XYZ file of N, CA and C in Angstrom:
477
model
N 63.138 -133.483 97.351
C 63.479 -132.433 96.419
C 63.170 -132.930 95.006
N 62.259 -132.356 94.445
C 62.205 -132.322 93.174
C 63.111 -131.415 91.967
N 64.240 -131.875 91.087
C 64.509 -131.425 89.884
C 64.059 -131.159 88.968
N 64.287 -130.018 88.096
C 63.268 -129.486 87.063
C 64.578 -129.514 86.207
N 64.194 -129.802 84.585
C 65.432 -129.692 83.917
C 64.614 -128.823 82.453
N 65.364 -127.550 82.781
C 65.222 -126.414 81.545
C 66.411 -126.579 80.457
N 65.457 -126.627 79.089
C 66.036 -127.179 77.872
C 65.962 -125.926 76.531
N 66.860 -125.028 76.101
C 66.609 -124.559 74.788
C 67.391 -125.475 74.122
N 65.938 -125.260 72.894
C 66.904 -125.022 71.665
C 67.074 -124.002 70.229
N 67.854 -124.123 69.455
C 68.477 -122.915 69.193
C 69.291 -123.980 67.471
N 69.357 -123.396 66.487
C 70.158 -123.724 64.871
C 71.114 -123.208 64.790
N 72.141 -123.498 64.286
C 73.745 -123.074 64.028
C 74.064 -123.069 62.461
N 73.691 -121.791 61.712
C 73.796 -121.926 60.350
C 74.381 -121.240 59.514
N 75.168 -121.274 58.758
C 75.795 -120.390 57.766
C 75.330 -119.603 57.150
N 75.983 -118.356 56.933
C 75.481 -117.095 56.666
C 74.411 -117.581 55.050
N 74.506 -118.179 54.418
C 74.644 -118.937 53.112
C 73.378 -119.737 53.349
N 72.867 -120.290 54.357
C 71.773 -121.273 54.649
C 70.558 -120.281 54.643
N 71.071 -119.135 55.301
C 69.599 -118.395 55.766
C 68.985 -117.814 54.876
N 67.558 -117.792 54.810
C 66.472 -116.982 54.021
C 66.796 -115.783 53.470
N 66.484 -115.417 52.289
C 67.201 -113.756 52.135
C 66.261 -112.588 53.001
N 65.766 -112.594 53.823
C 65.123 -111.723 54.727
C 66.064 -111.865 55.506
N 66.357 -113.047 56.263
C 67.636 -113.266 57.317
C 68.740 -112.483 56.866
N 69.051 -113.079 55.789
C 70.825 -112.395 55.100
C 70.415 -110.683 55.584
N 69.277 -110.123 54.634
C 69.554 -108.609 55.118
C 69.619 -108.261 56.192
N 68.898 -108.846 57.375
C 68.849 -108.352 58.899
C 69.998 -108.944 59.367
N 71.018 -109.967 58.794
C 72.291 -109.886 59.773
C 73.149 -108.784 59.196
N 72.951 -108.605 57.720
C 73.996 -107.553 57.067
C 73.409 -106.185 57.850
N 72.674 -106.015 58.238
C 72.130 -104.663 58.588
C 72.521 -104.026 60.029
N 72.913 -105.518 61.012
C 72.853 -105.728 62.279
C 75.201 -105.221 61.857
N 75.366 -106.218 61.008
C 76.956 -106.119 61.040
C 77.425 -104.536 60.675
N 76.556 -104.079 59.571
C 77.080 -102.354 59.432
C 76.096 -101.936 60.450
N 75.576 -102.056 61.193
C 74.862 -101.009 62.542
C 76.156 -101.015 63.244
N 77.119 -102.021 63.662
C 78.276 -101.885 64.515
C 79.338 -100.382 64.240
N 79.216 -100.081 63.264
C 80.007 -99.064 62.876
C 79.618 -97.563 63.243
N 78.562 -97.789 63.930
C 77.413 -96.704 64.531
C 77.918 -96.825 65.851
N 78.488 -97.637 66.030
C 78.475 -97.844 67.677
C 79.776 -96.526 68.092
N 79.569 -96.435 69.369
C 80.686 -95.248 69.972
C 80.722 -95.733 71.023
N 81.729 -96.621 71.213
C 82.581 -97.382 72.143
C 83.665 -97.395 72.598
N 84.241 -96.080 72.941
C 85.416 -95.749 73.453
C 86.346 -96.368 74.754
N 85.335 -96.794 75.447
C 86.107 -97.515 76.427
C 85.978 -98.963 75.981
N 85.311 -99.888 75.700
C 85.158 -101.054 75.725
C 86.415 -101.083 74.072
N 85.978 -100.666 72.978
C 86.300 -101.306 72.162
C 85.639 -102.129 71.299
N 84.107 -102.496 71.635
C 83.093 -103.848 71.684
C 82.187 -103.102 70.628
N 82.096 -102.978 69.549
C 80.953 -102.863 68.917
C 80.345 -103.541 68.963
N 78.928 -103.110 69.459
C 77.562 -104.088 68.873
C 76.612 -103.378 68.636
N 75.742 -104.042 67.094
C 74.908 -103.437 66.115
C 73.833 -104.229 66.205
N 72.747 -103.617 66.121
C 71.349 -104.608 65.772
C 70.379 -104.112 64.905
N 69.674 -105.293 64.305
C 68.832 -104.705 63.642
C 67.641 -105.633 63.293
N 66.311 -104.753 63.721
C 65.098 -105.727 63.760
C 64.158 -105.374 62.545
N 63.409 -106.325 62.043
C 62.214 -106.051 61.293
C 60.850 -105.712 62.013
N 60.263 -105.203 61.558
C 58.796 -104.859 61.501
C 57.927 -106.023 60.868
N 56.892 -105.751 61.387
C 55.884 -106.702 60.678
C 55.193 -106.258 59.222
N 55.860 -104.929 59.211
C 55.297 -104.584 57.633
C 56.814 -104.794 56.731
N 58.082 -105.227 57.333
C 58.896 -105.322 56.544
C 60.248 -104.229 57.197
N 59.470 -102.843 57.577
C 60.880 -101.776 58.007
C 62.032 -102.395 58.730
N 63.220 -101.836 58.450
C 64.156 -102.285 59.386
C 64.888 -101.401 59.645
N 64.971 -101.179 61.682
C 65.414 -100.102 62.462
C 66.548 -100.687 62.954
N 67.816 -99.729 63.127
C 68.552 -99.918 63.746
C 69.200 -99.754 64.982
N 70.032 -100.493 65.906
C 70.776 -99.712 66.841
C 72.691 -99.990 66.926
N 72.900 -99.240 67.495
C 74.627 -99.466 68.088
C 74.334 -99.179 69.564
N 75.341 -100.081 70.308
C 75.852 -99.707 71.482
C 76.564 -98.432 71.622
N 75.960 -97.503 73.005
C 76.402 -96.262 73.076
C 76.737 -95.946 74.330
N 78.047 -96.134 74.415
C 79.128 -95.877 76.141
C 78.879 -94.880 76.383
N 79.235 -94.892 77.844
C 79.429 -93.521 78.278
C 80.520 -93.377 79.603
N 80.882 -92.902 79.982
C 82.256 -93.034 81.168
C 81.646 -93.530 82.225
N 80.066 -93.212 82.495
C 79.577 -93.989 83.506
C 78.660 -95.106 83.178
N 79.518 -96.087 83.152
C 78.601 -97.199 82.499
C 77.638 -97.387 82.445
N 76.711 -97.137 84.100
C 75.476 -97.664 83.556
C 74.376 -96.540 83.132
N 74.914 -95.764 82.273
C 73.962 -95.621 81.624
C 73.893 -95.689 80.264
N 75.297 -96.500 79.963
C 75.343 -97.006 78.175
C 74.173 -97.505 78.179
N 74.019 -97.498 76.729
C 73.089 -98.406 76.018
C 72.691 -99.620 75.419
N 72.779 -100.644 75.187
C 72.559 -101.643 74.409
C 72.243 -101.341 73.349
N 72.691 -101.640 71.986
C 72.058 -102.112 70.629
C 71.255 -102.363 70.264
N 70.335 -103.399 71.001
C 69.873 -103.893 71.348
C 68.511 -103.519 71.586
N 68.417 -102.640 72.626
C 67.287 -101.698 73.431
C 67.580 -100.195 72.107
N 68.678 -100.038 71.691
C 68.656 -98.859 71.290
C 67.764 -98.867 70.053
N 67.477 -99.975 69.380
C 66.915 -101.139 68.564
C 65.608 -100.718 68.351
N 65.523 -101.468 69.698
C 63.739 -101.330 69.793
C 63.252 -100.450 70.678
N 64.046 -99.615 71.312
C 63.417 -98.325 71.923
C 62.799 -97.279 70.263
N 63.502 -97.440 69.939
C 63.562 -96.637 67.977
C 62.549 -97.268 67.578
N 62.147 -98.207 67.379
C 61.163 -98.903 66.551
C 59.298 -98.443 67.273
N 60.107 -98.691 68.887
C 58.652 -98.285 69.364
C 58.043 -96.830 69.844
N 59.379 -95.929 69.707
C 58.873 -94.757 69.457
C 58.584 -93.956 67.964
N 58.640 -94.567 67.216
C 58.720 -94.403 66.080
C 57.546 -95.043 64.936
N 57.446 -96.497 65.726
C 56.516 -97.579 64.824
C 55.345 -98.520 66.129
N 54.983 -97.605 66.942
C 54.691 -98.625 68.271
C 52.973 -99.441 67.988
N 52.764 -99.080 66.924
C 51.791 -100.346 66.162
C 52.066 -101.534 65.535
N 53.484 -101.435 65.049
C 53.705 -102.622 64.518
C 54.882 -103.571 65.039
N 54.458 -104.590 65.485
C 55.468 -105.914 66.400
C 56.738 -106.243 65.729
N 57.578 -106.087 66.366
C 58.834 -106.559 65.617
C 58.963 -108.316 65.605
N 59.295 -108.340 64.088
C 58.898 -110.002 63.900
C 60.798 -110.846 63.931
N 62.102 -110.024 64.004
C 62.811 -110.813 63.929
C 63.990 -109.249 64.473
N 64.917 -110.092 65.377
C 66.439 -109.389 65.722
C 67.567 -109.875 65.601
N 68.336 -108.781 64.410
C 69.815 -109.547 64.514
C 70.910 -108.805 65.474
N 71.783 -109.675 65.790
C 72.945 -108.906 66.982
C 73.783 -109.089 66.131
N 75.025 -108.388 65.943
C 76.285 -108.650 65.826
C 77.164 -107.634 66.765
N 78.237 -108.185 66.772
C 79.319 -107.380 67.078
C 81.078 -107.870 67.121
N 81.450 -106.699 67.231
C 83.056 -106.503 66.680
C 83.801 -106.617 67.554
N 85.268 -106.900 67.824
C 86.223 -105.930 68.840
C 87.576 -105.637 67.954
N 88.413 -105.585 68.828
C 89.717 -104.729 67.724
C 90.020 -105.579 67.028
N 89.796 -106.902 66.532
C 90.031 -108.024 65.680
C 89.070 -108.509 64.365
N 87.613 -107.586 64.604
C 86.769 -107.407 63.658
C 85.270 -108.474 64.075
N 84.539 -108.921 63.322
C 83.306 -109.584 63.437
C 83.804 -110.545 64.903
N 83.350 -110.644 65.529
C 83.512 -112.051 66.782
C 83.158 -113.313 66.013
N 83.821 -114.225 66.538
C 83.955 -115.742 65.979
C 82.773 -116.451 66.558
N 82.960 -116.447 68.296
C 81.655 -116.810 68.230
C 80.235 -116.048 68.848
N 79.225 -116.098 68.229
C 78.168 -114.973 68.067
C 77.804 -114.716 70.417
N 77.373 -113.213 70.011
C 77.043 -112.707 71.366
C 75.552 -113.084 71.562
N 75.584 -113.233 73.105
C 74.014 -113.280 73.354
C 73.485 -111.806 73.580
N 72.430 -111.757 74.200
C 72.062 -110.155 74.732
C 71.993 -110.408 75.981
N 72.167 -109.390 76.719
C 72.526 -109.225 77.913
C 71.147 -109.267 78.820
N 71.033 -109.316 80.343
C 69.662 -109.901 80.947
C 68.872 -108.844 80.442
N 68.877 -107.376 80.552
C 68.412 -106.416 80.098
C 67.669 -106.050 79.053
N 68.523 -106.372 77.960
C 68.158 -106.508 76.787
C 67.187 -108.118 76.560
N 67.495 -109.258 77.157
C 66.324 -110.330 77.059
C 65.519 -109.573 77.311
N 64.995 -108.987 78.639
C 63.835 -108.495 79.471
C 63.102 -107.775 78.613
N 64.110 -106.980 77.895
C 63.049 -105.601 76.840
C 62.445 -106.393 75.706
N 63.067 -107.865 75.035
C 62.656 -108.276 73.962
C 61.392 -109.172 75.024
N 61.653 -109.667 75.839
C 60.298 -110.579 76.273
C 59.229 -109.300 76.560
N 59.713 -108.538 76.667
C 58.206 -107.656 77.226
C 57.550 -107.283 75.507
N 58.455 -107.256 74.395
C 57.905 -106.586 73.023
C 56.887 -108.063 72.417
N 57.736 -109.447 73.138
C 56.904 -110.743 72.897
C 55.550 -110.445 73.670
N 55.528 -110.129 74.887
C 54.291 -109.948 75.508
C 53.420 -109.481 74.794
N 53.848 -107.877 74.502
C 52.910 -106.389 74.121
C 52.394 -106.893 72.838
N 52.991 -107.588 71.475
C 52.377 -108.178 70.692
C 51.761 -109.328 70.128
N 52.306 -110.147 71.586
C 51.700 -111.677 71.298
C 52.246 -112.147 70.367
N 53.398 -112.430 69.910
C 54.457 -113.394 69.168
C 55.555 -113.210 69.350
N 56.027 -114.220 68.587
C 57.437 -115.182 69.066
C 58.525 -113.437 68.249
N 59.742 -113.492 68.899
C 60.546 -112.786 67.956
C 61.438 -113.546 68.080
N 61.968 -113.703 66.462
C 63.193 -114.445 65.788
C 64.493 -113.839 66.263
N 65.777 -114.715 66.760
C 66.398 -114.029 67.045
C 67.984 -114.517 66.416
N 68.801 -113.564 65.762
C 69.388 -114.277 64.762
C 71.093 -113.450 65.730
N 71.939 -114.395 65.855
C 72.709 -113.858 66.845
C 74.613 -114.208 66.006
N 75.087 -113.301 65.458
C 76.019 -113.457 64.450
C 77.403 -113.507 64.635
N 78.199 -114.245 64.215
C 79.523 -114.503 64.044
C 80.249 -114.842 62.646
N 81.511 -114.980 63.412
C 82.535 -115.780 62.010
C 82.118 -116.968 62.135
N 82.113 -118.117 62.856
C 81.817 -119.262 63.218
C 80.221 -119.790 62.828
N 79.358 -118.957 62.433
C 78.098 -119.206 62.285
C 77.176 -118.101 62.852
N 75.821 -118.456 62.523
C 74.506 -117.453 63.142
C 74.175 -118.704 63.851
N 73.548 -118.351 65.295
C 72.447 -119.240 65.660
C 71.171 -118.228 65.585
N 69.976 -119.191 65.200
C 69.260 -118.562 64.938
C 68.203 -119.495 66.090
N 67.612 -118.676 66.916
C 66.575 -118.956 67.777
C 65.199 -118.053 67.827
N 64.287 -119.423 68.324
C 62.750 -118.928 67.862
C 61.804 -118.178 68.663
N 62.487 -118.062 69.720
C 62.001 -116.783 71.028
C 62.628 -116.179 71.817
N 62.846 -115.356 72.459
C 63.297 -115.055 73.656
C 63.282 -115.891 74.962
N 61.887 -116.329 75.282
C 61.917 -117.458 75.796
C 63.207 -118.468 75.794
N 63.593 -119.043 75.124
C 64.758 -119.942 74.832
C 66.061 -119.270 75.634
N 66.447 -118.038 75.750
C 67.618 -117.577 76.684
C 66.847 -116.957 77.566
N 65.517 -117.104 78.486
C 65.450 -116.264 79.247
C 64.306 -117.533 79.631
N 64.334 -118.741 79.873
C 63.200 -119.473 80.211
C 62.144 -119.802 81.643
N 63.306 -118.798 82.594
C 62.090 -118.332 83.967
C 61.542 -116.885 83.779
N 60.948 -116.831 83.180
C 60.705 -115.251 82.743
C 60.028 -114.340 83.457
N 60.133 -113.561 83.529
C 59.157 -112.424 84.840
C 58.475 -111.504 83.948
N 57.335 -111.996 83.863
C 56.240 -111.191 82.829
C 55.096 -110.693 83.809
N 54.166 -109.821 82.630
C 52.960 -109.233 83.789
C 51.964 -110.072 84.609
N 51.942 -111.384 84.114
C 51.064 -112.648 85.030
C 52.067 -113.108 86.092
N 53.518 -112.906 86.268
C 53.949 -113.115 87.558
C 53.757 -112.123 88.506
N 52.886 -110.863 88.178
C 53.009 -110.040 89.290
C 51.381 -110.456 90.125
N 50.775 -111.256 89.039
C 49.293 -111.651 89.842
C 49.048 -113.166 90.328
């Protein structure tokens, strides 16, 4: 038997460290939460990505009594961006989210779903997307999708 050992990595930085492009896309990602309509959970989560010309689209998580067909933030994100902007690659995503205690302490990942939709937007444009993931405790800020999703099922695994 051979072992394989899968390694991300990923920065842990204060709101205060990051680039002012960063600062706006987490501030943008923290008031997207207030969009959210989360009646059963309680869980706001807001996102918000750039464009490669600069735009920045938003989403909230959007419940529904039958769960699965809420939405992600996330996807709600970049479903918007690519019906809307589907020429231009989104170059960076921030997450945040809330619960009845306010910002979360420590930052959320995205869910398998939501990886899957950002690795396929890495595919469709051929680059990395920044992914900036927010709390009280810090942002980690990571440099692909790849990094939380590192066995990935893309269109060359189907050949």
């Amino acid at each position: 038997m051979k072992k394989i050992i899968i390694k991300s990595e990923l920065s842990l930085l204060k709101f205060e460290e990051l680039d002012d492009m960063s600062k706006a896309l987490v501030k943008n990602a923290i008031e997207a939460t207030d969009k959210s309509y989360s009646p059963y959970s309680h869980f706001k989560v807001g996102a918000a990505l750039r464009l490669e010309d600069g735009t920045i689209v938003i989403g909230a998580n959007q419940e529904n009594a039958a769960f699965p067909v809420t939405m992600c933030a996330e996807r709600a994100a970049i479903f918007n961006a690519q019906s809307n902007h589907p020429e231009l690659a989104i170059t960076a995503i921030a997450i945040a989210a809330k619960n009845i205690e306010g910002l979360v302490k420590t930052p959320v990942s995205p869910c398998g779903s939501c990886r899957q939709v950002i690795l396929e937007m890495e595919q469709r444009y051929q680059r990395n997307i920044k992914i900036l993931l927010c709390g009280t405790d810090g942002i980690y800020v990571i440099d692909s999708i790849k990094d939380l999703l590192p066995l990935s099922f893309v269109d060359e695994s189907m050949h």
